[in-house]
Every structure is written in C-alpha cells, then in structure tokens.
Coordinates of C-alpha atoms in Angstrom, one line a residue:
M1 CA 69.1 129.6 95.1
K2 CA 71.1 132.9 96.2
G3 CA 73.2 132.8 98.9
L4 CA 74.2 128.9 99.0
I5 CA 77.8 128.1 99.1
D6 CA 78.9 125.5 97.3
M7 CA 80.1 122.7 99.4
S8 CA 82.6 120.1 99.2
A9 CA 84.2 117.1 101.5
N10 CA 87.6 117.7 99.4
L11 CA 89.7 120.8 99.0
A12 CA 91.5 121.1 95.5
V13 CA 95.6 120.8 96.0
K14 CA 95.7 123.9 94.1
D15 CA 93.3 126.0 96.3
F16 CA 95.1 124.8 99.2
A17 CA 98.7 125.4 97.6
K18 CA 97.0 128.7 96.8
L19 CA 96.0 129.5 100.5
I20 CA 99.5 128.2 102.2
G21 CA 101.7 130.2 99.6
E22 CA 103.3 127.0 98.1
C23 CA 103.4 125.4 94.6
D24 CA 101.1 122.7 94.0
N25 CA 103.8 119.8 93.8
F26 CA 104.7 120.9 97.5
V27 CA 101.0 119.9 98.5
R28 CA 100.9 116.5 96.4
I29 CA 104.6 115.7 97.9
N30 CA 103.8 116.2 101.5
L31 CA 100.2 114.4 101.1
Q32 CA 102.1 111.7 99.5
N33 CA 104.6 111.6 102.5
G34 CA 102.5 112.4 105.3
Y35 CA 103.9 115.9 106.1
L36 CA 101.2 118.0 106.2
L37 CA 99.9 117.6 109.9
V38 CA 97.7 119.7 112.4
D39 CA 97.9 118.6 116.0
G40 CA 99.1 115.5 115.0
Q41 CA 96.5 114.8 112.2
V42 CA 97.2 114.8 108.7
V43 CA 95.5 117.4 106.5
G44 CA 94.7 115.1 103.9
Y45 CA 96.2 112.3 102.0
A46 CA 97.0 110.7 98.6
Q47 CA 95.9 107.5 97.4
K48 CA 97.9 105.8 95.0
R49 CA 95.8 104.6 92.0
D50 CA 98.6 103.1 89.8
K51 CA 102.4 103.3 89.2
T52 CA 102.5 107.0 88.7
Q53 CA 99.0 108.6 89.5
F54 CA 97.7 109.7 92.7
S55 CA 94.4 111.0 93.4
Y56 CA 94.6 113.5 96.7
V57 CA 91.9 114.2 99.2
I58 CA 92.2 117.5 101.4
D59 CA 90.0 117.7 104.5
P60 CA 88.5 121.4 104.3
I61 CA 87.9 121.7 108.1
R62 CA 91.6 120.7 109.1
A63 CA 93.0 122.7 106.2
M64 CA 91.5 126.0 107.7
K65 CA 92.9 125.0 110.6
Y66 CA 96.5 124.4 109.1
V67 CA 96.1 127.8 107.2
R68 CA 95.1 129.6 110.6
Q69 CA 97.7 128.1 112.6
L70 CA 100.2 128.7 109.9
R71 CA 99.0 132.6 109.6
E72 CA 99.2 132.9 113.4
A73 CA 102.5 131.4 113.3
N74 CA 103.9 133.8 110.8
V75 CA 102.5 136.9 112.3
E76 CA 104.5 135.8 115.6
I77 CA 107.7 135.2 113.4
Q78 CA 107.4 138.5 111.9
R79 CA 107.0 140.2 115.4
L80 CA 109.8 138.0 116.7
L81 CA 112.1 139.4 113.7
A82 CA 111.0 143.0 113.9
E83 CA 111.6 142.8 117.8
S84 CA 115.2 141.2 117.2
E85 CA 116.0 143.9 114.5
V86 CA 115.1 146.4 117.4
M87 CA 117.6 144.9 119.9
E88 CA 120.2 144.9 117.3
D89 CA 119.7 148.5 116.7
V90 CA 119.9 149.2 120.3
G91 CA 123.0 147.3 121.0
T92 CA 125.0 149.3 118.4

C-alpha cells in the first residue's frame, strides 16, 4: 500500500548516530556503558553475544525524545554563546 511507513521497534545504530551527529562507535560504546539517557532512562542497550560481539537495541521513541532534547539544547547553547559575544563586544 502506498503511504505506509515501515515501522520497527529498533532504530539502527548508524541511523541514530547520524541523527545526533556522532560516529557509530560513539553510539555503540555509550550503549554498552548505559550512558545515553533521556529523562533518566536509557535510549537503548547493548546485549553481549560473546567475548567481543554485541547486539544493539535503540528504542525509537526514546531516541526521538533524545534527539529533540539535544536539538533544543544546542539551539539554546548557540543563543547563549551569541549573547555572550555581544556582551563581550559591549564591554570593549
């Protein structure tokens, strides 16, 4: 059917990395360590398959919440940096 969206309960590592502007390894390592959080919940996790192999699961709903919050934070950071530059120019 035309217009249907492919749906999945897992977002690929490479797609999430692209959305947040990081490399795949950044995402993998942070999933392995449980460091990618949104509102205190992990965005996804890494399941160890053997000594060196992992499977990765990224919840698309939490991932999109993470992306939205990251974008909002970056907009605010840019605004504050621009404001501080103006303040520096006024002070000189």
